Amino acid sequence: MTPLSPPHISSGRQTRIAALFDVDNTLLPGEASEVRFFRFLWKRGLVGWREVRDSIGWVLRSAPPVSLHPLRERKLYLAGKTAADVRALAEEFCRSDLFPRVSRQGLSCMDDHRRAGHHIVMVTGSLDFLIAPLATLLEVPTLLAARLEQQQHHFTGRVCAPLPYGPGKRELITQLTQDSGIDLAQSFAYGDSPGDVELLAMVGHPLVVNPIRGMGRIAQRNGWPTTTWT
């Protein structure tokens, strides 16, 4: 299935229609942005084996131990780091590594929505300061992303609630809908994984992109179309 073309996307100028885009493995196909950012910081000497050990220890102490969800809730590799330093490196990383990787099909789809007058939103469990420069470069007006707690200008490693993953995405979109008057029944959503099921189920036009972790089967059960973006 190819990206939706303008005839399939009706104008949103009369009603408030949104286009909600997941980021990792959707707009940015392949490896997660934070995994790449960790390697970037490693090369700069800002993180090392201590951060790896702390993160693995946190996963093993959490339940269930086979889940990586604890890493979504705690970013221990950034605990104690100066927020201003990390943010500056994140912007450099975004421009050099993330922006060139944006899917061409995703960009085309986003442009279709923009021409139709739809409100474009990026919603991601990745960190706000990591994705915000990308949203700026793509001229996306609204970003819903994970926010890290700060104390005395340093990150604690704790992610502020709600985490934009699963039910957290639903909570944030519900609030956005109430604030902006968006009609979800006419809106569009794009996501790749089980963490996007809540998001996709909220809209009238869901599309599963680059399905992973059983998302193909979930899409089939729900009658959602699937596609591949590269």
C-alpha atoms as a PDB file:
ATOM      1  CA  MET A   1       0.000   0.000   0.000  1.00  0.00           C
ATOM      2  CA  THR A   2       1.400   3.389  -0.993  1.00  0.00           C
ATOM      3  CA  PRO A   3       1.086   6.574   1.053  1.00  0.00           C
ATOM      4  CA  LEU A   4      -2.347   8.145   0.895  1.00  0.00           C
ATOM      5  CA  SER A   5      -2.645  10.580  -1.978  1.00  0.00           C
ATOM      6  CA  PRO A   6      -4.522  13.902  -1.823  1.00  0.00           C
ATOM      7  CA  PRO A   7      -7.822  12.544  -3.250  1.00  0.00           C
ATOM      8  CA  HIS A   8      -8.042  10.145  -0.268  1.00  0.00           C
ATOM      9  CA  ILE A   9      -7.424  12.882   2.298  1.00  0.00           C
ATOM     10  CA  SER A  10     -10.361  15.259   2.496  1.00  0.00           C
ATOM     11  CA  SER A  11      -9.844  18.869   3.462  1.00  0.00           C
ATOM     12  CA  GLY A  12      -9.727  19.618   7.182  1.00  0.00           C
ATOM     13  CA  ARG A  13     -10.446  23.317   6.812  1.00  0.00           C
ATOM     14  CA  GLN A  14     -14.125  22.928   7.726  1.00  0.00           C
ATOM     15  CA  THR A  15     -13.554  20.481  10.583  1.00  0.00           C
ATOM     16  CA  ARG A  16     -10.552  20.013  12.867  1.00  0.00           C
ATOM     17  CA  ILE A  17      -8.852  16.877  11.535  1.00  0.00           C
ATOM     18  CA  ALA A  18      -5.508  15.618  12.849  1.00  0.00           C
ATOM     19  CA  ALA A  19      -2.762  13.422  11.415  1.00  0.00           C
ATOM     20  CA  LEU A  20      -0.967  11.674  14.295  1.00  0.00           C
ATOM     21  CA  PHE A  21       2.475  10.246  13.508  1.00  0.00           C
ATOM     22  CA  ASP A  22       4.486   7.880  15.675  1.00  0.00           C
ATOM     23  CA  VAL A  23       8.215   8.498  15.193  1.00  0.00           C
ATOM     24  CA  ASP A  24      10.497   5.500  15.862  1.00  0.00           C
ATOM     25  CA  ASN A  25      10.245   2.908  13.066  1.00  0.00           C
ATOM     26  CA  THR A  26       7.397   4.917  11.514  1.00  0.00           C
ATOM     27  CA  LEU A  27       8.675   8.323  10.409  1.00  0.00           C
ATOM     28  CA  LEU A  28      12.190   7.068  11.242  1.00  0.00           C
ATOM     29  CA  PRO A  29      12.389   3.490   9.894  1.00  0.00           C
ATOM     30  CA  GLY A  30      14.713   1.054  11.619  1.00  0.00           C
ATOM     31  CA  GLU A  31      16.647   1.401  14.841  1.00  0.00           C
ATOM     32  CA  ALA A  32      15.177   3.509  17.652  1.00  0.00           C
ATOM     33  CA  SER A  33      16.388   7.093  17.915  1.00  0.00           C
ATOM     34  CA  GLU A  34      17.482   6.668  21.545  1.00  0.00           C
ATOM     35  CA  VAL A  35      19.663   3.661  20.721  1.00  0.00           C
ATOM     36  CA  ARG A  36      21.439   5.761  18.127  1.00  0.00           C
ATOM     37  CA  PHE A  37      21.679   8.689  20.535  1.00  0.00           C
ATOM     38  CA  PHE A  38      23.262   6.477  23.191  1.00  0.00           C
ATOM     39  CA  ARG A  39      25.988   5.470  20.697  1.00  0.00           C
ATOM     40  CA  PHE A  40      26.439   9.124  19.788  1.00  0.00           C
ATOM     41  CA  LEU A  41      26.947  10.021  23.454  1.00  0.00           C
ATOM     42  CA  TRP A  42      29.291   7.040  23.904  1.00  0.00           C
ATOM     43  CA  LYS A  43      31.542   8.328  21.130  1.00  0.00           C
ATOM     44  CA  ARG A  44      31.539  11.737  22.806  1.00  0.00           C
ATOM     45  CA  GLY A  45      32.532  10.163  26.116  1.00  0.00           C
ATOM     46  CA  LEU A  46      29.384  11.297  27.926  1.00  0.00           C
ATOM     47  CA  VAL A  47      28.208   7.735  28.701  1.00  0.00           C
ATOM     48  CA  GLY A  48      30.072   4.469  29.223  1.00  0.00           C
ATOM     49  CA  TRP A  49      29.934   1.061  30.860  1.00  0.00           C
ATOM     50  CA  ARG A  50      28.601   2.461  34.136  1.00  0.00           C
ATOM     51  CA  GLU A  51      25.446   3.667  32.393  1.00  0.00           C
ATOM     52  CA  VAL A  52      25.083   0.307  30.646  1.00  0.00           C
ATOM     53  CA  ARG A  53      25.426  -1.509  33.985  1.00  0.00           C
ATOM     54  CA  ASP A  54      22.906   0.764  35.707  1.00  0.00           C
ATOM     55  CA  SER A  55      20.344   0.326  32.930  1.00  0.00           C
ATOM     56  CA  ILE A  56      20.685  -3.466  32.863  1.00  0.00           C
ATOM     57  CA  GLY A  57      20.412  -3.579  36.646  1.00  0.00           C
ATOM     58  CA  TRP A  58      17.222  -1.511  36.550  1.00  0.00           C
ATOM     59  CA  VAL A  59      15.649  -3.884  33.995  1.00  0.00           C
ATOM     60  CA  LEU A  60      16.582  -6.958  36.045  1.00  0.00           C
ATOM     61  CA  ARG A  61      15.122  -5.434  39.225  1.00  0.00           C
ATOM     62  CA  SER A  62      11.845  -4.617  37.509  1.00  0.00           C
ATOM     63  CA  ALA A  63       8.937  -6.928  36.763  1.00  0.00           C
ATOM     64  CA  PRO A  64       8.542  -8.673  34.450  1.00  0.00           C
ATOM     65  CA  PRO A  65      12.313  -9.012  33.994  1.00  0.00           C
ATOM     66  CA  VAL A  66      12.022  -9.864  30.283  1.00  0.00           C
ATOM     67  CA  SER A  67      10.306  -6.538  29.511  1.00  0.00           C
ATOM     68  CA  LEU A  68      12.130  -3.459  28.237  1.00  0.00           C
ATOM     69  CA  HIS A  69       9.324  -1.204  29.454  1.00  0.00           C
ATOM     70  CA  PRO A  70      11.350  -0.101  32.527  1.00  0.00           C
ATOM     71  CA  LEU A  71      13.780   1.563  30.108  1.00  0.00           C
ATOM     72  CA  ARG A  72      10.924   3.670  28.783  1.00  0.00           C
ATOM     73  CA  GLU A  73      10.165   4.903  32.301  1.00  0.00           C
ATOM     74  CA  ARG A  74      13.744   5.525  33.448  1.00  0.00           C
ATOM     75  CA  LYS A  75      16.576   6.947  31.363  1.00  0.00           C
ATOM     76  CA  LEU A  76      19.377   6.085  33.764  1.00  0.00           C
ATOM     77  CA  TYR A  77      22.034   6.759  31.141  1.00  0.00           C
ATOM     78  CA  LEU A  78      21.132  10.449  31.486  1.00  0.00           C
ATOM     79  CA  ALA A  79      20.784  10.541  35.290  1.00  0.00           C
ATOM     80  CA  GLY A  80      23.018  13.240  36.757  1.00  0.00           C
ATOM     81  CA  LYS A  81      23.891  14.721  33.377  1.00  0.00           C
ATOM     82  CA  THR A  82      23.685  18.480  32.884  1.00  0.00           C
ATOM     83  CA  ALA A  83      20.462  19.157  30.968  1.00  0.00           C
ATOM     84  CA  ALA A  84      21.882  21.997  28.863  1.00  0.00           C
ATOM     85  CA  ASP A  85      24.825  19.872  27.693  1.00  0.00           C
ATOM     86  CA  VAL A  86      22.607  16.936  26.729  1.00  0.00           C
ATOM     87  CA  ARG A  87      20.119  19.168  24.913  1.00  0.00           C
ATOM     88  CA  ALA A  88      22.882  20.771  22.846  1.00  0.00           C
ATOM     89  CA  LEU A  89      24.235  17.377  21.828  1.00  0.00           C
ATOM     90  CA  ALA A  90      20.711  16.152  21.066  1.00  0.00           C
ATOM     91  CA  GLU A  91      20.128  18.967  18.603  1.00  0.00           C
ATOM     92  CA  GLU A  92      23.436  18.259  16.873  1.00  0.00           C
ATOM     93  CA  PHE A  93      22.581  14.544  16.730  1.00  0.00           C
ATOM     94  CA  CYS A  94      19.097  15.204  15.383  1.00  0.00           C
ATOM     95  CA  ARG A  95      20.369  17.328  12.509  1.00  0.00           C
ATOM     96  CA  SER A  96      23.224  14.984  11.594  1.00  0.00           C
ATOM     97  CA  ASP A  97      21.600  11.587  12.169  1.00  0.00           C
ATOM     98  CA  LEU A  98      17.808  11.705  12.486  1.00  0.00           C
ATOM     99  CA  PHE A  99      16.734  14.230   9.871  1.00  0.00           C
ATOM    100  CA  PRO A 100      18.489  12.435   6.972  1.00  0.00           C
ATOM    101  CA  ARG A 101      16.719   9.177   7.981  1.00  0.00           C
ATOM    102  CA  VAL A 102      13.128  10.461   7.750  1.00  0.00           C
ATOM    103  CA  SER A 103      11.070   8.185   5.517  1.00  0.00           C
ATOM    104  CA  ARG A 104      10.376   9.606   2.059  1.00  0.00           C
ATOM    105  CA  GLN A 105       6.922   7.993   2.103  1.00  0.00           C
ATOM    106  CA  GLY A 106       6.300   9.486   5.530  1.00  0.00           C
ATOM    107  CA  LEU A 107       7.292  12.942   4.284  1.00  0.00           C
ATOM    108  CA  SER A 108       5.015  12.583   1.272  1.00  0.00           C
ATOM    109  CA  CYS A 109       2.128  11.507   3.503  1.00  0.00           C
ATOM    110  CA  MET A 110       2.767  14.421   5.862  1.00  0.00           C
ATOM    111  CA  ASP A 111       2.775  16.842   2.924  1.00  0.00           C
ATOM    112  CA  ASP A 112      -0.584  15.454   1.755  1.00  0.00           C
ATOM    113  CA  HIS A 113      -2.056  16.140   5.180  1.00  0.00           C
ATOM    114  CA  ARG A 114      -0.521  19.598   5.280  1.00  0.00           C
ATOM    115  CA  ARG A 115      -2.068  20.509   1.903  1.00  0.00           C
ATOM    116  CA  ALA A 116      -5.428  19.230   3.164  1.00  0.00           C
ATOM    117  CA  GLY A 117      -5.220  21.590   6.123  1.00  0.00           C
ATOM    118  CA  HIS A 118      -4.929  18.868   8.747  1.00  0.00           C
ATOM    119  CA  HIS A 119      -3.309  19.447  12.141  1.00  0.00           C
ATOM    120  CA  ILE A 120      -0.078  17.421  12.147  1.00  0.00           C
ATOM    121  CA  VAL A 121       1.091  15.878  15.421  1.00  0.00           C
ATOM    122  CA  MET A 122       4.158  13.798  16.239  1.00  0.00           C
ATOM    123  CA  VAL A 123       3.551  11.515  19.227  1.00  0.00           C
ATOM    124  CA  THR A 124       6.423   9.442  20.546  1.00  0.00           C
ATOM    125  CA  GLY A 125       7.810   7.707  23.600  1.00  0.00           C
ATOM    126  CA  SER A 126      11.208   9.123  22.698  1.00  0.00           C
ATOM    127  CA  LEU A 127      12.603  12.149  24.521  1.00  0.00           C
ATOM    128  CA  ASP A 128      11.201  15.593  23.756  1.00  0.00           C
ATOM    129  CA  PHE A 129      14.575  17.317  23.389  1.00  0.00           C
ATOM    130  CA  LEU A 130      15.696  14.574  21.002  1.00  0.00           C
ATOM    131  CA  ILE A 131      12.690  14.862  18.678  1.00  0.00           C
ATOM    132  CA  ALA A 132      11.837  18.566  19.043  1.00  0.00           C
ATOM    133  CA  PRO A 133      14.556  19.684  16.580  1.00  0.00           C
ATOM    134  CA  LEU A 134      13.157  17.165  14.085  1.00  0.00           C
ATOM    135  CA  ALA A 135       9.632  18.528  14.551  1.00  0.00           C
ATOM    136  CA  THR A 136      10.998  22.018  13.887  1.00  0.00           C
ATOM    137  CA  LEU A 137      12.801  20.918  10.723  1.00  0.00           C
ATOM    138  CA  LEU A 138       9.641  19.173   9.475  1.00  0.00           C
ATOM    139  CA  GLU A 139       7.468  22.175  10.428  1.00  0.00           C
ATOM    140  CA  VAL A 140       5.267  20.047  12.673  1.00  0.00           C
ATOM    141  CA  PRO A 141       3.361  22.331  15.072  1.00  0.00           C
ATOM    142  CA  THR A 142       2.607  19.824  17.847  1.00  0.00           C
ATOM    143  CA  LEU A 143       4.931  17.323  19.532  1.00  0.00           C
ATOM    144  CA  LEU A 144       3.873  14.937  22.299  1.00  0.00           C
ATOM    145  CA  ALA A 145       6.984  13.239  23.668  1.00  0.00           C
ATOM    146  CA  ALA A 146       8.574  11.926  26.856  1.00  0.00           C
ATOM    147  CA  ARG A 147       9.811  14.577  29.294  1.00  0.00           C
ATOM    148  CA  LEU A 148      12.653  14.019  31.730  1.00  0.00           C
ATOM    149  CA  GLU A 149      12.496  15.263  35.303  1.00  0.00           C
ATOM    150  CA  GLN A 150      15.130  17.864  36.237  1.00  0.00           C
ATOM    151  CA  GLN A 151      16.580  18.913  39.561  1.00  0.00           C
ATOM    152  CA  GLN A 152      19.014  21.817  39.807  1.00  0.00           C
ATOM    153  CA  HIS A 153      19.651  21.804  36.044  1.00  0.00           C
ATOM    154  CA  HIS A 154      20.455  18.075  35.981  1.00  0.00           C
ATOM    155  CA  PHE A 155      18.373  15.169  34.703  1.00  0.00           C
ATOM    156  CA  THR A 156      17.265  12.639  37.321  1.00  0.00           C
ATOM    157  CA  GLY A 157      16.581   9.909  34.754  1.00  0.00           C
ATOM    158  CA  ARG A 158      12.875   9.728  35.653  1.00  0.00           C
ATOM    159  CA  VAL A 159      10.321  10.241  32.886  1.00  0.00           C
ATOM    160  CA  CYS A 160       7.455  12.551  33.830  1.00  0.00           C
ATOM    161  CA  ALA A 161       3.948  11.124  33.609  1.00  0.00           C
ATOM    162  CA  PRO A 162       2.200  10.409  31.372  1.00  0.00           C
ATOM    163  CA  LEU A 163       4.652   8.387  29.310  1.00  0.00           C
ATOM    164  CA  PRO A 164       3.634   8.675  25.629  1.00  0.00           C
ATOM    165  CA  TYR A 165       3.350   4.917  25.174  1.00  0.00           C
ATOM    166  CA  GLY A 166       0.214   2.750  25.085  1.00  0.00           C
ATOM    167  CA  PRO A 167      -2.379   4.216  27.486  1.00  0.00           C
ATOM    168  CA  GLY A 168      -0.197   7.289  27.944  1.00  0.00           C
ATOM    169  CA  LYS A 169      -0.552   8.122  24.259  1.00  0.00           C
ATOM    170  CA  ARG A 170      -4.324   7.827  24.602  1.00  0.00           C
ATOM    171  CA  GLU A 171      -4.278  10.172  27.600  1.00  0.00           C
ATOM    172  CA  LEU A 172      -2.226  12.802  25.786  1.00  0.00           C
ATOM    173  CA  ILE A 173      -4.305  12.608  22.608  1.00  0.00           C
ATOM    174  CA  THR A 174      -7.514  12.854  24.623  1.00  0.00           C
ATOM    175  CA  GLN A 175      -6.217  16.036  26.276  1.00  0.00           C
ATOM    176  CA  LEU A 176      -5.110  17.443  22.920  1.00  0.00           C
ATOM    177  CA  THR A 177      -8.544  16.679  21.476  1.00  0.00           C
ATOM    178  CA  GLN A 178     -10.280  18.489  24.314  1.00  0.00           C
ATOM    179  CA  ASP A 179      -7.971  21.498  24.001  1.00  0.00           C
ATOM    180  CA  SER A 180      -8.035  21.736  20.189  1.00  0.00           C
ATOM    181  CA  GLY A 181     -11.460  20.431  19.228  1.00  0.00           C
ATOM    182  CA  ILE A 182     -10.034  17.714  16.999  1.00  0.00           C
ATOM    183  CA  ASP A 183     -12.517  15.259  15.485  1.00  0.00           C
ATOM    184  CA  LEU A 184     -10.830  11.886  16.012  1.00  0.00           C
ATOM    185  CA  ALA A 185     -13.464  10.037  13.974  1.00  0.00           C
ATOM    186  CA  GLN A 186     -12.199  11.883  10.890  1.00  0.00           C
ATOM    187  CA  SER A 187      -8.536  11.886  11.889  1.00  0.00           C
ATOM    188  CA  PHE A 188      -5.576   9.741  10.817  1.00  0.00           C
ATOM    189  CA  ALA A 189      -2.913   7.880  12.791  1.00  0.00           C
ATOM    190  CA  TYR A 190       0.295   6.070  11.836  1.00  0.00           C
ATOM    191  CA  GLY A 191       2.150   3.627  14.101  1.00  0.00           C
ATOM    192  CA  ASP A 192       4.282   0.490  14.032  1.00  0.00           C
ATOM    193  CA  SER A 193       4.051  -1.454  17.310  1.00  0.00           C
ATOM    194  CA  PRO A 194       1.728  -2.678  20.079  1.00  0.00           C
ATOM    195  CA  GLY A 195       2.532   0.552  21.919  1.00  0.00           C
ATOM    196  CA  ASP A 196       0.536   2.358  19.220  1.00  0.00           C
ATOM    197  CA  VAL A 197      -2.626   0.232  19.432  1.00  0.00           C
ATOM    198  CA  GLU A 198      -4.329   2.752  21.716  1.00  0.00           C
ATOM    199  CA  LEU A 199      -3.441   5.570  19.330  1.00  0.00           C
ATOM    200  CA  LEU A 200      -4.615   3.746  16.203  1.00  0.00           C
ATOM    201  CA  ALA A 201      -7.875   2.663  17.813  1.00  0.00           C
ATOM    202  CA  MET A 202      -8.805   6.278  18.583  1.00  0.00           C
ATOM    203  CA  VAL A 203      -9.050   7.482  14.987  1.00  0.00           C
ATOM    204  CA  GLY A 204     -11.233   6.789  12.013  1.00  0.00           C
ATOM    205  CA  HIS A 205      -8.296   6.231   9.661  1.00  0.00           C
ATOM    206  CA  PRO A 206      -5.497   4.106  11.200  1.00  0.00           C
ATOM    207  CA  LEU A 207      -2.529   2.837   9.198  1.00  0.00           C
ATOM    208  CA  VAL A 208       0.060   0.377  10.545  1.00  0.00           C
ATOM    209  CA  VAL A 209       3.527   1.228   9.211  1.00  0.00           C
ATOM    210  CA  ASN A 210       6.496  -1.182   9.299  1.00  0.00           C
ATOM    211  CA  PRO A 211       4.729  -3.530  11.769  1.00  0.00           C
ATOM    212  CA  ILE A 212       6.892  -5.111  14.497  1.00  0.00           C
ATOM    213  CA  ARG A 213       6.382  -7.279  17.599  1.00  0.00           C
ATOM    214  CA  GLY A 214       3.216  -8.954  16.359  1.00  0.00           C
ATOM    215  CA  MET A 215       1.643  -5.758  15.073  1.00  0.00           C
ATOM    216  CA  GLY A 216       0.863  -7.369  11.731  1.00  0.00           C
ATOM    217  CA  ARG A 217      -1.440  -9.866  13.449  1.00  0.00           C
ATOM    218  CA  ILE A 218      -3.015  -7.123  15.558  1.00  0.00           C
ATOM    219  CA  ALA A 219      -3.677  -5.091  12.420  1.00  0.00           C
ATOM    220  CA  GLN A 220      -5.274  -8.076  10.725  1.00  0.00           C
ATOM    221  CA  ARG A 221      -7.563  -8.718  13.708  1.00  0.00           C
ATOM    222  CA  ASN A 222      -8.681  -5.091  13.759  1.00  0.00           C
ATOM    223  CA  GLY A 223      -9.012  -4.721  10.006  1.00  0.00           C
ATOM    224  CA  TRP A 224      -6.339  -2.047   9.871  1.00  0.00           C
ATOM    225  CA  PRO A 225      -4.339  -1.606   6.640  1.00  0.00           C
ATOM    226  CA  THR A 226      -0.555  -1.983   6.732  1.00  0.00           C
ATOM    227  CA  THR A 227       2.232  -0.527   4.660  1.00  0.00           C
ATOM    228  CA  THR A 228       6.023  -0.229   4.507  1.00  0.00           C
ATOM    229  CA  TRP A 229       7.909   3.040   4.718  1.00  0.00           C
ATOM    230  CA  THR A 230      11.633   3.178   4.003  1.00  0.00           C
END
